[in-house]
PDB file of C-alpha atoms and ligand atoms in Angstrom:
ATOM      1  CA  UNK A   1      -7.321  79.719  23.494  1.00  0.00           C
ATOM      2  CA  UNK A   2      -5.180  79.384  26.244  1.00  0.00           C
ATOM      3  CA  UNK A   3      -1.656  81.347  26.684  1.00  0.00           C
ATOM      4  CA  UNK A   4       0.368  79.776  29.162  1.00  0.00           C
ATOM      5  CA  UNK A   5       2.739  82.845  29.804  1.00  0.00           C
ATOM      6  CA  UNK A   6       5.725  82.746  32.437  1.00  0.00           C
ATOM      7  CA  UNK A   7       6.242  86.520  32.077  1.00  0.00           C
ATOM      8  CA  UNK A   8       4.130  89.706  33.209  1.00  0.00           C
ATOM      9  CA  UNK A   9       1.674  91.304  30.870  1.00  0.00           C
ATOM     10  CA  UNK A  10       3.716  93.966  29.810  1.00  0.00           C
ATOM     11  CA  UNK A  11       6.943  92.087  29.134  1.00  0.00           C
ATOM     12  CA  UNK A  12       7.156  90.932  25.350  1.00  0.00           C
ATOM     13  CA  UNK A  13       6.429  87.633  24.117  1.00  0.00           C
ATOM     14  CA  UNK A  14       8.953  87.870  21.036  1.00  0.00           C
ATOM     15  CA  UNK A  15      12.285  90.221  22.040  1.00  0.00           C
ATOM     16  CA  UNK A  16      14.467  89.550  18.791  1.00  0.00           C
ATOM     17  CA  UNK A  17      17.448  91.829  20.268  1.00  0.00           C
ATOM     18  CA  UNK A  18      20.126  93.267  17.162  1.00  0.00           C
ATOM     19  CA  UNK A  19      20.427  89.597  16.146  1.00  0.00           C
ATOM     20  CA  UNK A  20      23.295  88.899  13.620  1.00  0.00           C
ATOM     21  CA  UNK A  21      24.057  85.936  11.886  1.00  0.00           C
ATOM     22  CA  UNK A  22      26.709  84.644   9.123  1.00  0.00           C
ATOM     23  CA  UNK A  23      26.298  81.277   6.583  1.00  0.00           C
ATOM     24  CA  UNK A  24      30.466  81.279   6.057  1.00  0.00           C
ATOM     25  CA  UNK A  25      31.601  84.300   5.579  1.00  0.00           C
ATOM     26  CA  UNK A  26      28.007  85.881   4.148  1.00  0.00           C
ATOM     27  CA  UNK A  27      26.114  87.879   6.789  1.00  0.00           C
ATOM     28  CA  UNK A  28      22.454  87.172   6.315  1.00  0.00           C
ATOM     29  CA  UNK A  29      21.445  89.129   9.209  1.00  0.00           C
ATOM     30  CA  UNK A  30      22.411  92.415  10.507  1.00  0.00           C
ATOM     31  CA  UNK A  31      21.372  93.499  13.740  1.00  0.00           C
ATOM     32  CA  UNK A  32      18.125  92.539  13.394  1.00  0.00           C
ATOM     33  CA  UNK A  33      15.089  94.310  16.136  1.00  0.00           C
ATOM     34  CA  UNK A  34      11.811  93.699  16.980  1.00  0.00           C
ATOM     35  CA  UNK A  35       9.556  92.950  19.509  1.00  0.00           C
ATOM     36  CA  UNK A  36       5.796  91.312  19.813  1.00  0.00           C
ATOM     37  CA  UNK A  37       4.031  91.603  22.577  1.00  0.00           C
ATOM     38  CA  UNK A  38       1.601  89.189  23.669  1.00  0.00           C
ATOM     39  CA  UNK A  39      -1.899  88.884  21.384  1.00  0.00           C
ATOM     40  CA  UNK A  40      -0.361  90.843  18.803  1.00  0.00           C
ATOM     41  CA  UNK A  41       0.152  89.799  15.274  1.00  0.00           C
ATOM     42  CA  UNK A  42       3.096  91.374  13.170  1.00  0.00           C
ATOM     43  CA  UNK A  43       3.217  91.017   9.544  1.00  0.00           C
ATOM     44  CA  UNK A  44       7.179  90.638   8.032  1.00  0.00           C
ATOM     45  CA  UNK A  45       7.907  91.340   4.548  1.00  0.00           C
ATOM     46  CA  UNK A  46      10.803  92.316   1.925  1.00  0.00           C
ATOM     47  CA  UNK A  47      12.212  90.998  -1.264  1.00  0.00           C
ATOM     48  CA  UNK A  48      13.110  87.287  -1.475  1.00  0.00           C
ATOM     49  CA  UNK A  49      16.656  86.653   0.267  1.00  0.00           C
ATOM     50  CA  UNK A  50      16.110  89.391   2.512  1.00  0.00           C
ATOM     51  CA  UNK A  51      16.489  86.985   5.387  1.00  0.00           C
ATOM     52  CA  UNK A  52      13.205  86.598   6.040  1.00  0.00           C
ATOM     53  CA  UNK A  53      12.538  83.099   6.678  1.00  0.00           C
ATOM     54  CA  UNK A  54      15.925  82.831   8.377  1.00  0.00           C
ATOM     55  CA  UNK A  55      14.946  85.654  11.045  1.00  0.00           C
ATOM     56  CA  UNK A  56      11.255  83.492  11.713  1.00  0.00           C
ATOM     57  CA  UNK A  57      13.554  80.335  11.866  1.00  0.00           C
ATOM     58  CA  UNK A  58      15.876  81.934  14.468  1.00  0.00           C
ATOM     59  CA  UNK A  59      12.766  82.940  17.249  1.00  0.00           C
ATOM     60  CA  UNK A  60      12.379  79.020  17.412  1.00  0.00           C
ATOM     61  CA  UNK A  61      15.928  77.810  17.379  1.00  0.00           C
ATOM     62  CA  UNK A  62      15.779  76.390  14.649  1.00  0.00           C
ATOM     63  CA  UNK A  63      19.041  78.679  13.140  1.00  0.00           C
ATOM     64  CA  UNK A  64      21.755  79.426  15.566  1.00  0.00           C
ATOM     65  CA  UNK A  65      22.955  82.979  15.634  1.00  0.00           C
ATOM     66  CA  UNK A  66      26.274  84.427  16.394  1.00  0.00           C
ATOM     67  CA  UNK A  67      25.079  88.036  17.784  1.00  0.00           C
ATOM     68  CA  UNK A  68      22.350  88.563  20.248  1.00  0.00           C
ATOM     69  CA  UNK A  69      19.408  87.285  21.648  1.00  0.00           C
ATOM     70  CA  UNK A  70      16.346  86.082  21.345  1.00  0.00           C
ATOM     71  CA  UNK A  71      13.792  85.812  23.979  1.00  0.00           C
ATOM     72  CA  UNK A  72      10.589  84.238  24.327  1.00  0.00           C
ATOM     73  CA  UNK A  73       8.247  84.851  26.861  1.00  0.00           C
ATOM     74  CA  UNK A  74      11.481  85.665  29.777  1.00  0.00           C
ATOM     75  CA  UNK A  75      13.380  82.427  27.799  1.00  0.00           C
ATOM     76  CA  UNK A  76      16.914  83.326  26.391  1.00  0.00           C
ATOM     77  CA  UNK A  77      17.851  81.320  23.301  1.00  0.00           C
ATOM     78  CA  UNK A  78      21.116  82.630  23.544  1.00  0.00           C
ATOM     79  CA  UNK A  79      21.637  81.269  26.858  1.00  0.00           C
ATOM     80  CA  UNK A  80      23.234  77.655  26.563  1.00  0.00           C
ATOM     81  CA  UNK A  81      21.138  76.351  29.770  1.00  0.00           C
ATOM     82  CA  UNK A  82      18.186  76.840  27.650  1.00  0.00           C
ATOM     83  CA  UNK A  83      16.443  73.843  26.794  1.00  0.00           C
ATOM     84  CA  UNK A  84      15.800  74.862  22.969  1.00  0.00           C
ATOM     85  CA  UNK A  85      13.636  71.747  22.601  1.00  0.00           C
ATOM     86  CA  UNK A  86      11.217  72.739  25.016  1.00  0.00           C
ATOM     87  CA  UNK A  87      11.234  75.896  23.833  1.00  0.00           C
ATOM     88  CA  UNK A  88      10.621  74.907  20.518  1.00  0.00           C
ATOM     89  CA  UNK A  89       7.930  72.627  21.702  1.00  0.00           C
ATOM     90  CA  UNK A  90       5.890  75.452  22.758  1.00  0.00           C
ATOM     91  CA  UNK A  91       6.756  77.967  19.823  1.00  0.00           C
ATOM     92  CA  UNK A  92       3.645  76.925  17.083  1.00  0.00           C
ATOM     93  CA  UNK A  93       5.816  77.026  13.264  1.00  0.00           C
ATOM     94  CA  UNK A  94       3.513  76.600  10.421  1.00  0.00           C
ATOM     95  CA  UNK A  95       5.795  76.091   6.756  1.00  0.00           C
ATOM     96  CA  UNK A  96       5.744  77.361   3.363  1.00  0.00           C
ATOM     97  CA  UNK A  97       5.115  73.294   2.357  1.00  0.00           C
ATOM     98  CA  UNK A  98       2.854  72.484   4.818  1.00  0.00           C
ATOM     99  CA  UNK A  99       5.645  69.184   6.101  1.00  0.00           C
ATOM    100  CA  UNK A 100       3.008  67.022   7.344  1.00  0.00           C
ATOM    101  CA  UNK A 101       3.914  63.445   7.912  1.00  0.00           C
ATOM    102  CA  UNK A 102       3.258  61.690   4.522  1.00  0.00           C
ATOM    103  CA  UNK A 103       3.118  58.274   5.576  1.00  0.00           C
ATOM    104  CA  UNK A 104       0.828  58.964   8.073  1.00  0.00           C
ATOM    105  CA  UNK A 105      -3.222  59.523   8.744  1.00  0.00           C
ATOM    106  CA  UNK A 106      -4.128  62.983   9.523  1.00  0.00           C
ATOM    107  CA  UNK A 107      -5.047  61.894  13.175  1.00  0.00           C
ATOM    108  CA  UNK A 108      -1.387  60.650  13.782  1.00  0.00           C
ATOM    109  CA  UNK A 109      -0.173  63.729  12.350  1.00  0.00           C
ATOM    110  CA  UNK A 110      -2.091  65.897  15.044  1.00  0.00           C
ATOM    111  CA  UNK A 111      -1.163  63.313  17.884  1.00  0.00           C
ATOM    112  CA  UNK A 112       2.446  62.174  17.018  1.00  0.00           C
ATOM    113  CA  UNK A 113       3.781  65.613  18.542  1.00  0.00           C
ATOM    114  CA  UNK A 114       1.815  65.699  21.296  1.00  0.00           C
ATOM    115  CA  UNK A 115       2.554  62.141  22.448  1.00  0.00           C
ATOM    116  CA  UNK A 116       6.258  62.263  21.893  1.00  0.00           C
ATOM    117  CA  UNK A 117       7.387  65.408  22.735  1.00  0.00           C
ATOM    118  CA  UNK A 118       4.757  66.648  25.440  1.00  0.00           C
ATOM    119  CA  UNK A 119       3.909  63.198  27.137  1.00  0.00           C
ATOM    120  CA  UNK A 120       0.284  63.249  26.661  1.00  0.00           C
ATOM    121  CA  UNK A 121      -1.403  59.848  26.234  1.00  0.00           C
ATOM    122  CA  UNK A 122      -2.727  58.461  22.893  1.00  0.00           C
ATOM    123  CA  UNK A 123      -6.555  59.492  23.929  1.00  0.00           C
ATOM    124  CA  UNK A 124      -5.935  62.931  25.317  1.00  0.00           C
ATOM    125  CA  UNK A 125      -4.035  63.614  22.147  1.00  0.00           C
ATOM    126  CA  UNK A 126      -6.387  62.332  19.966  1.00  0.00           C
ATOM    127  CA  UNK A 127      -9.047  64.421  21.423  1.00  0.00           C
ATOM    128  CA  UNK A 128      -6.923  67.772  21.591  1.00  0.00           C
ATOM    129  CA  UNK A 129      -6.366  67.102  18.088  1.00  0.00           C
ATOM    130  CA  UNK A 130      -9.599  66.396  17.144  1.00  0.00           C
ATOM    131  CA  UNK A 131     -10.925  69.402  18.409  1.00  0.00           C
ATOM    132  CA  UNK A 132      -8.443  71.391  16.766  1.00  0.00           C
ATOM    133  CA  UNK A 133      -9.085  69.602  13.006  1.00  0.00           C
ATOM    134  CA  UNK A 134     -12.926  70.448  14.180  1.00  0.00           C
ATOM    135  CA  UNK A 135     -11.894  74.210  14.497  1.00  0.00           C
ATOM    136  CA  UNK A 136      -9.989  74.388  10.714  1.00  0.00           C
ATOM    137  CA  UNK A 137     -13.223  72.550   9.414  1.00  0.00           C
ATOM    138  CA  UNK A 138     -11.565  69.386   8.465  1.00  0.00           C
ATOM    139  CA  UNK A 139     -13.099  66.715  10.602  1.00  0.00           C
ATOM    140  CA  UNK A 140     -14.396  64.785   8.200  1.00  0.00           C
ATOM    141  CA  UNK A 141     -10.887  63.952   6.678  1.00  0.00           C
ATOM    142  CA  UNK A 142      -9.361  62.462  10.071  1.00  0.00           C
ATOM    143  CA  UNK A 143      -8.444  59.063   8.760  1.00  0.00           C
ATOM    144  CA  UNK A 144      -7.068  60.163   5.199  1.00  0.00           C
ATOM    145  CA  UNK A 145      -3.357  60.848   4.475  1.00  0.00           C
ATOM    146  CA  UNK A 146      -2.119  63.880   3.639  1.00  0.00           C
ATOM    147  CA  UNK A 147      -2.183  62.904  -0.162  1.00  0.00           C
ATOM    148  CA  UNK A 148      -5.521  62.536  -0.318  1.00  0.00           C
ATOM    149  CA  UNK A 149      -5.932  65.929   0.788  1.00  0.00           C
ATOM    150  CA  UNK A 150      -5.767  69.636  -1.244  1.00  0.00           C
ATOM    151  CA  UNK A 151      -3.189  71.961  -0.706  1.00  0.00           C
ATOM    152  CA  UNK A 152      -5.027  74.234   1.265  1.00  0.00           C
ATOM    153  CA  UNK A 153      -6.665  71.250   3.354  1.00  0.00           C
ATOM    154  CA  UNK A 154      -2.935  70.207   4.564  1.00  0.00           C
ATOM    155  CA  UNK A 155      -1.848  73.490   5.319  1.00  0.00           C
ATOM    156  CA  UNK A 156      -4.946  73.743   7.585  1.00  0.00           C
ATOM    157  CA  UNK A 157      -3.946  70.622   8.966  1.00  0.00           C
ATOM    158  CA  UNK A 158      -0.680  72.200   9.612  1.00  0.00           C
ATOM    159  CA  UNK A 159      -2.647  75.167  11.419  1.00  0.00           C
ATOM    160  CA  UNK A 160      -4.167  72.476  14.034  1.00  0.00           C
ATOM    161  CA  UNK A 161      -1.153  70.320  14.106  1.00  0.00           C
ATOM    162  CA  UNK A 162       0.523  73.687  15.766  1.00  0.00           C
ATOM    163  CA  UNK A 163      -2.186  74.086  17.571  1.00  0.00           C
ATOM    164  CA  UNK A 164      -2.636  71.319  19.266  1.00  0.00           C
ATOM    165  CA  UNK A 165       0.468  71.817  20.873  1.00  0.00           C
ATOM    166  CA  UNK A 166      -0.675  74.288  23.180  1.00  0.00           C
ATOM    167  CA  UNK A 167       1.340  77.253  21.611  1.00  0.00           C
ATOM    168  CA  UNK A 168       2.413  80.733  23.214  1.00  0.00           C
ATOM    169  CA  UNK A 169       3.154  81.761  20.055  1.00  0.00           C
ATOM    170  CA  UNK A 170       2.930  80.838  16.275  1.00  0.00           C
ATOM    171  CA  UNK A 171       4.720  81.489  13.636  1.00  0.00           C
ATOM    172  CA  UNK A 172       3.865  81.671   9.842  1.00  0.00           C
ATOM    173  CA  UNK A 173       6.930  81.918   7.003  1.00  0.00           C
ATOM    174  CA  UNK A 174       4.984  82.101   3.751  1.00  0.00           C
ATOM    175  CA  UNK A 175       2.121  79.738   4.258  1.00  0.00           C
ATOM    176  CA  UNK A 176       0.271  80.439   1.582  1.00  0.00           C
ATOM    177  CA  UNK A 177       2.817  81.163  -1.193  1.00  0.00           C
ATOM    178  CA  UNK A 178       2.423  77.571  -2.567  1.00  0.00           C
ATOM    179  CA  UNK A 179      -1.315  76.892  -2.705  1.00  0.00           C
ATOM    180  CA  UNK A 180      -3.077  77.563  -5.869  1.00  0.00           C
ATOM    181  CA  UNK A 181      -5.283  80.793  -5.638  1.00  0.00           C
ATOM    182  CA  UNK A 182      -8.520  79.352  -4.767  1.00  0.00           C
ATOM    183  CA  UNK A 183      -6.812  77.719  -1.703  1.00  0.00           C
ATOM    184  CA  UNK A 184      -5.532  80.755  -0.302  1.00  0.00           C
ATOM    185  CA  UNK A 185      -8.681  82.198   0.963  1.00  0.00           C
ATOM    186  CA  UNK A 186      -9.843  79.430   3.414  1.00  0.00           C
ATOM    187  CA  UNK A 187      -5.808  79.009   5.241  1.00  0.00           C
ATOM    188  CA  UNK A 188      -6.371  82.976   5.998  1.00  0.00           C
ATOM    189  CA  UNK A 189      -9.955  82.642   6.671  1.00  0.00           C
ATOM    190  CA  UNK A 190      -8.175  80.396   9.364  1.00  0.00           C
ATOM    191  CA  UNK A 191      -5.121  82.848  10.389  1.00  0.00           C
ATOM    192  CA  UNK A 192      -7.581  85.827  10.703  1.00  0.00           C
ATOM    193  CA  UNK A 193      -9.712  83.703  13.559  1.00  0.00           C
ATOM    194  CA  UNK A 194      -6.526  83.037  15.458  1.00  0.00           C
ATOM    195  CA  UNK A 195      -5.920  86.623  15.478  1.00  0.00           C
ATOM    196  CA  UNK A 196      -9.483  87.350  16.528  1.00  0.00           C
ATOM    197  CA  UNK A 197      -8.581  85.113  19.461  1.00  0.00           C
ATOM    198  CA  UNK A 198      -5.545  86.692  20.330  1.00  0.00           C
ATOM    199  CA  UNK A 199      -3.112  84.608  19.367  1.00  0.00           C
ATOM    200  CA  UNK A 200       0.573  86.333  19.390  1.00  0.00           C
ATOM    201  CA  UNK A 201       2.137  85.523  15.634  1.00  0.00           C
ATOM    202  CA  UNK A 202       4.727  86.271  13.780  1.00  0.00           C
ATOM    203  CA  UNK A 203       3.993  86.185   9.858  1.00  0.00           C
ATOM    204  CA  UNK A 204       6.275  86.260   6.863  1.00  0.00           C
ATOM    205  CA  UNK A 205       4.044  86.521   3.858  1.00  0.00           C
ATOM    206  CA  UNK A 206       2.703  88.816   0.734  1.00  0.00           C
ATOM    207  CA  UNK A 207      -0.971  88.890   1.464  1.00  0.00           C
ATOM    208  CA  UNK A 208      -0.718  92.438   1.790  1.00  0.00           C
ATOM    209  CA  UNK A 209      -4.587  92.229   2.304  1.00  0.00           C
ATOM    210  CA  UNK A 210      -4.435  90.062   5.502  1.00  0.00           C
ATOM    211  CA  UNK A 211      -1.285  92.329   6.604  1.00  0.00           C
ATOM    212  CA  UNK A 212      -3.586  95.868   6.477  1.00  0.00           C
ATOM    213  CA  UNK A 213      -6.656  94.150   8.092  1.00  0.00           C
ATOM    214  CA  UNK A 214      -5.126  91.813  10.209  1.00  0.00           C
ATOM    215  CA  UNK A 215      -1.517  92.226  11.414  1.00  0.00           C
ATOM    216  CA  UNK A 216      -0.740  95.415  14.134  1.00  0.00           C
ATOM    217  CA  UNK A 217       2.647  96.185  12.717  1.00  0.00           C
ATOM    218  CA  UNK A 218       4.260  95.738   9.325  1.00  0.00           C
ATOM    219  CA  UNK A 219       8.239  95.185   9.958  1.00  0.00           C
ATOM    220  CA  UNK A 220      10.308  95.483   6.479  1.00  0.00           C
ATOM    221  CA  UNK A 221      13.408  93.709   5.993  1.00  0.00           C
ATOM    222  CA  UNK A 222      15.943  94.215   2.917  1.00  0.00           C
ATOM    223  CA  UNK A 223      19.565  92.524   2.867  1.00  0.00           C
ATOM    224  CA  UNK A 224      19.453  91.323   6.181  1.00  0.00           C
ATOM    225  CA  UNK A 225      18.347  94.535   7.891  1.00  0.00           C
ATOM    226  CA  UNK A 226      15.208  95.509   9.305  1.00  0.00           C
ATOM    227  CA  UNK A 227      14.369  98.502   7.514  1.00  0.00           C
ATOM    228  CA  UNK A 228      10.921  99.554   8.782  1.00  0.00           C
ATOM    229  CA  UNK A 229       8.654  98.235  11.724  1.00  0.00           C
ATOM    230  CA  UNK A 230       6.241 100.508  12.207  1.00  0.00           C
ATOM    231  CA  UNK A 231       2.046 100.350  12.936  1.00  0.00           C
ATOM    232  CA  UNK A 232       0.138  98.657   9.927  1.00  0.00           C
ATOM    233  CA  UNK A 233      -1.833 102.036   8.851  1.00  0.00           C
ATOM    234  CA  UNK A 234       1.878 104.221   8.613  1.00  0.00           C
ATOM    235  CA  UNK A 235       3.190 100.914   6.581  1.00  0.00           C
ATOM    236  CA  UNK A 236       0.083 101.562   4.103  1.00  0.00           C
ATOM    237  CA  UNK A 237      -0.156 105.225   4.328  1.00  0.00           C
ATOM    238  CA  UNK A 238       1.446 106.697   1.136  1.00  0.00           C
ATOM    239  CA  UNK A 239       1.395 109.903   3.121  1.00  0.00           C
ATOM    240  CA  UNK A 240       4.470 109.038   5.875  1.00  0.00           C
ATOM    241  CA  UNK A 241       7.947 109.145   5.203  1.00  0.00           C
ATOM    242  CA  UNK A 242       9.423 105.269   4.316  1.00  0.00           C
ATOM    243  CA  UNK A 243      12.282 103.772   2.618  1.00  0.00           C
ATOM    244  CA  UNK A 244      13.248 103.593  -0.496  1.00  0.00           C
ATOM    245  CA  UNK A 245      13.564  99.879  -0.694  1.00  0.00           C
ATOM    246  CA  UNK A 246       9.911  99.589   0.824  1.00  0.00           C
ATOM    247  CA  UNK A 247       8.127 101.956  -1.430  1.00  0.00           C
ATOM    248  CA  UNK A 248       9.454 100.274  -4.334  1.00  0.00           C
ATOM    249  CA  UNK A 249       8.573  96.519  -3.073  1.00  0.00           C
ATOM    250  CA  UNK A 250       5.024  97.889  -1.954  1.00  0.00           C
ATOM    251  CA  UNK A 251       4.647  99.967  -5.659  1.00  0.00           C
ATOM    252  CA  UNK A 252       5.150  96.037  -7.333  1.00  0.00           C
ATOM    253  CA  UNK A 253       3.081  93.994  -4.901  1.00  0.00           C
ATOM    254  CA  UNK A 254       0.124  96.514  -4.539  1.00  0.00           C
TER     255      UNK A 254
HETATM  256  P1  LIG B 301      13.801  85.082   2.429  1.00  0.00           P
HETATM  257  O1  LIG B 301      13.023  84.144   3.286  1.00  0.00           O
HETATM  258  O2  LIG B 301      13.586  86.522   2.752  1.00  0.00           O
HETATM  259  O3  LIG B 301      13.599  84.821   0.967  1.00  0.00           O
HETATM  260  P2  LIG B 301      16.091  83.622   3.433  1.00  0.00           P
HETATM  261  O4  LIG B 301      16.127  83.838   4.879  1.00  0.00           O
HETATM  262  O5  LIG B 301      15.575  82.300   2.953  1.00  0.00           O
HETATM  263  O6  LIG B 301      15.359  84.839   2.724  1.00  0.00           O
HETATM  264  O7  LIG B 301      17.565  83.767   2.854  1.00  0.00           O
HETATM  265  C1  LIG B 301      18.344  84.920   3.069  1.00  0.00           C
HETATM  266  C2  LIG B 301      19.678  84.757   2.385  1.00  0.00           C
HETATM  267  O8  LIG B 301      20.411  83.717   2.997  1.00  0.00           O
HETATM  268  C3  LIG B 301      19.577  84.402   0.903  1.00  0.00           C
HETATM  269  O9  LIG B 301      20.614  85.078   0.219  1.00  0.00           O
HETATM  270  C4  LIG B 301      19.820  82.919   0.895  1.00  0.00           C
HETATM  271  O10 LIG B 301      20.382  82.525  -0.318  1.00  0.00           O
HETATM  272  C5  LIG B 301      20.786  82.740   2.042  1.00  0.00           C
HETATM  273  N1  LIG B 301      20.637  81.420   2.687  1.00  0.00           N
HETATM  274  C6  LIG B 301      19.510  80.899   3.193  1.00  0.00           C
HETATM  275  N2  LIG B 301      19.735  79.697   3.749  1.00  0.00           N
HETATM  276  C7  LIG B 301      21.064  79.454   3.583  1.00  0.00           C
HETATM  277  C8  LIG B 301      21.947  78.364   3.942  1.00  0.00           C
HETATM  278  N3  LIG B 301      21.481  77.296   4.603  1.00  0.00           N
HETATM  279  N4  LIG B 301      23.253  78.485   3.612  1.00  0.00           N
HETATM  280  C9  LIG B 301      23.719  79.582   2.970  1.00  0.00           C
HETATM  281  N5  LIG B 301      22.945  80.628   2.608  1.00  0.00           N
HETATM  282  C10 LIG B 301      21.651  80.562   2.908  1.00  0.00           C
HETATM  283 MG1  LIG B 302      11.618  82.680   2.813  1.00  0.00          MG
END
């Protein structure tokens, strides 16, 4: 898989720096910190409307903040000369609801992207795609509509959709909270390759089983706040010192 990366080695991929942000007059982040460095894969959990999916949502622009700064691979979002559409462009996001295209064939959906946003012509998209749909082990579904497809078959669609793009980075809020059990197996079966190929993600989910063999660090988020972001074994070790709030989610979802 290759990383197109306009930054050193050593410099972060994902610096979310003491980000705050307000709906109105409710603060839904507080001074929110983390960092990812490139190939690494960071798992983020907490109680629902802990600002989870809103924090995910702000590393691609896709929520403004008010306080702070997010930068991705040397790119300020904060900084208005930043084009946020390229940046977005090259920032993989993969949903809780897989938002594929519903009108159209699973080919179009991996191509439309590609075509529009990042100029490529109709047969060099179709073949990036292809190869992509190949990889989540869905090429025998190219000309059917999302529809006709399983849960877990979309969201993998999703996955190569993403990927096609080219991304530096991908992230994940929830993606396999709304697939029926049997389904969730073969999206992670998918998630844990990427990984293996060091792909740099972000992911907001409870599989607390992909979290403690796949993700690197486990960051914690209550109210707003990030409450813990620490190494995967100290998140699972019963043995170090944690919060309150995170003992108590981990004694429910374990
Ligand atoms: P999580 O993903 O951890 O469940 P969210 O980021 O979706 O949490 O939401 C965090 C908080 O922000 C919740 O209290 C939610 O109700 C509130 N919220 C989310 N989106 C909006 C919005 N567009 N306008 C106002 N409040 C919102
Ligand atoms: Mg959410």
């Amino acid at each position: 898989m290759t990383q197109n990366s306009a930054q050193g080695a050593s410099a972060p991929m994902i610096d979310i720096r003491q980000i705050s942000k307000w709906y109105g007059d409710f603060q839904v982040l507080t001074d929110c910190s983390t960092q990812i460095a490139r190939g690494e894969v960071v798992v983020v959990c907490g109680p629902s409307g802990s600002g989870k999916s809103t924090l995910i949502k702000c590393v691609n622009a896709l929520e403004p903040f008010q306080k702070g700064d997010v930068v991705v691979d040397g790119t300020s979002i904060a900084d208005p000369k930043t084009n946020l559409p390229k940046l977005r462009a090259r920032v993989g996001m993969v949903f809780q609801h897989f938002e594929l295209f519903p009108h159209l064939t699973v080919t179009d959906n991996l191509t439309l992207a590609q075509i529009k946003v990042l100029g490529r012509s109709k047969a060099e998209a179709r073949e990036k795609g292809l190869l992509y749909l190949d990889r989540v082990g869905l090429s025998m579904h190219k000309e059917k509509f999302p529809g006709q497809l399983s849960g877990g078959q979309q969201q993998r669609v999703a996955i190569a959709r993403a990927l096609a793009m080219d991304p530096i980075a991908m992230l994940f809020d929830e993606p396999t909270s709304a697939l029926d059990p049997e389904m969730v197996g073969e999206v992670l079966d998918v998630m844990v390759k990427l990984a293996e190929e060091g792909m740099t993600m972000m992911v907001v989910t409870h599989e607390m089983g992909f979290a403690r063999k796949v993700s690197h660090r486990v960051v914690f988020m209550d109210a707003g706040r990030v409450v813990e972001d620490c190494p995967t074994p100290q998140f699972f070790s019963t043995s170090e010192q944690r919060s309150e709030r995170a003992a108590h989610f981990l004694a429910k979802i374990l």
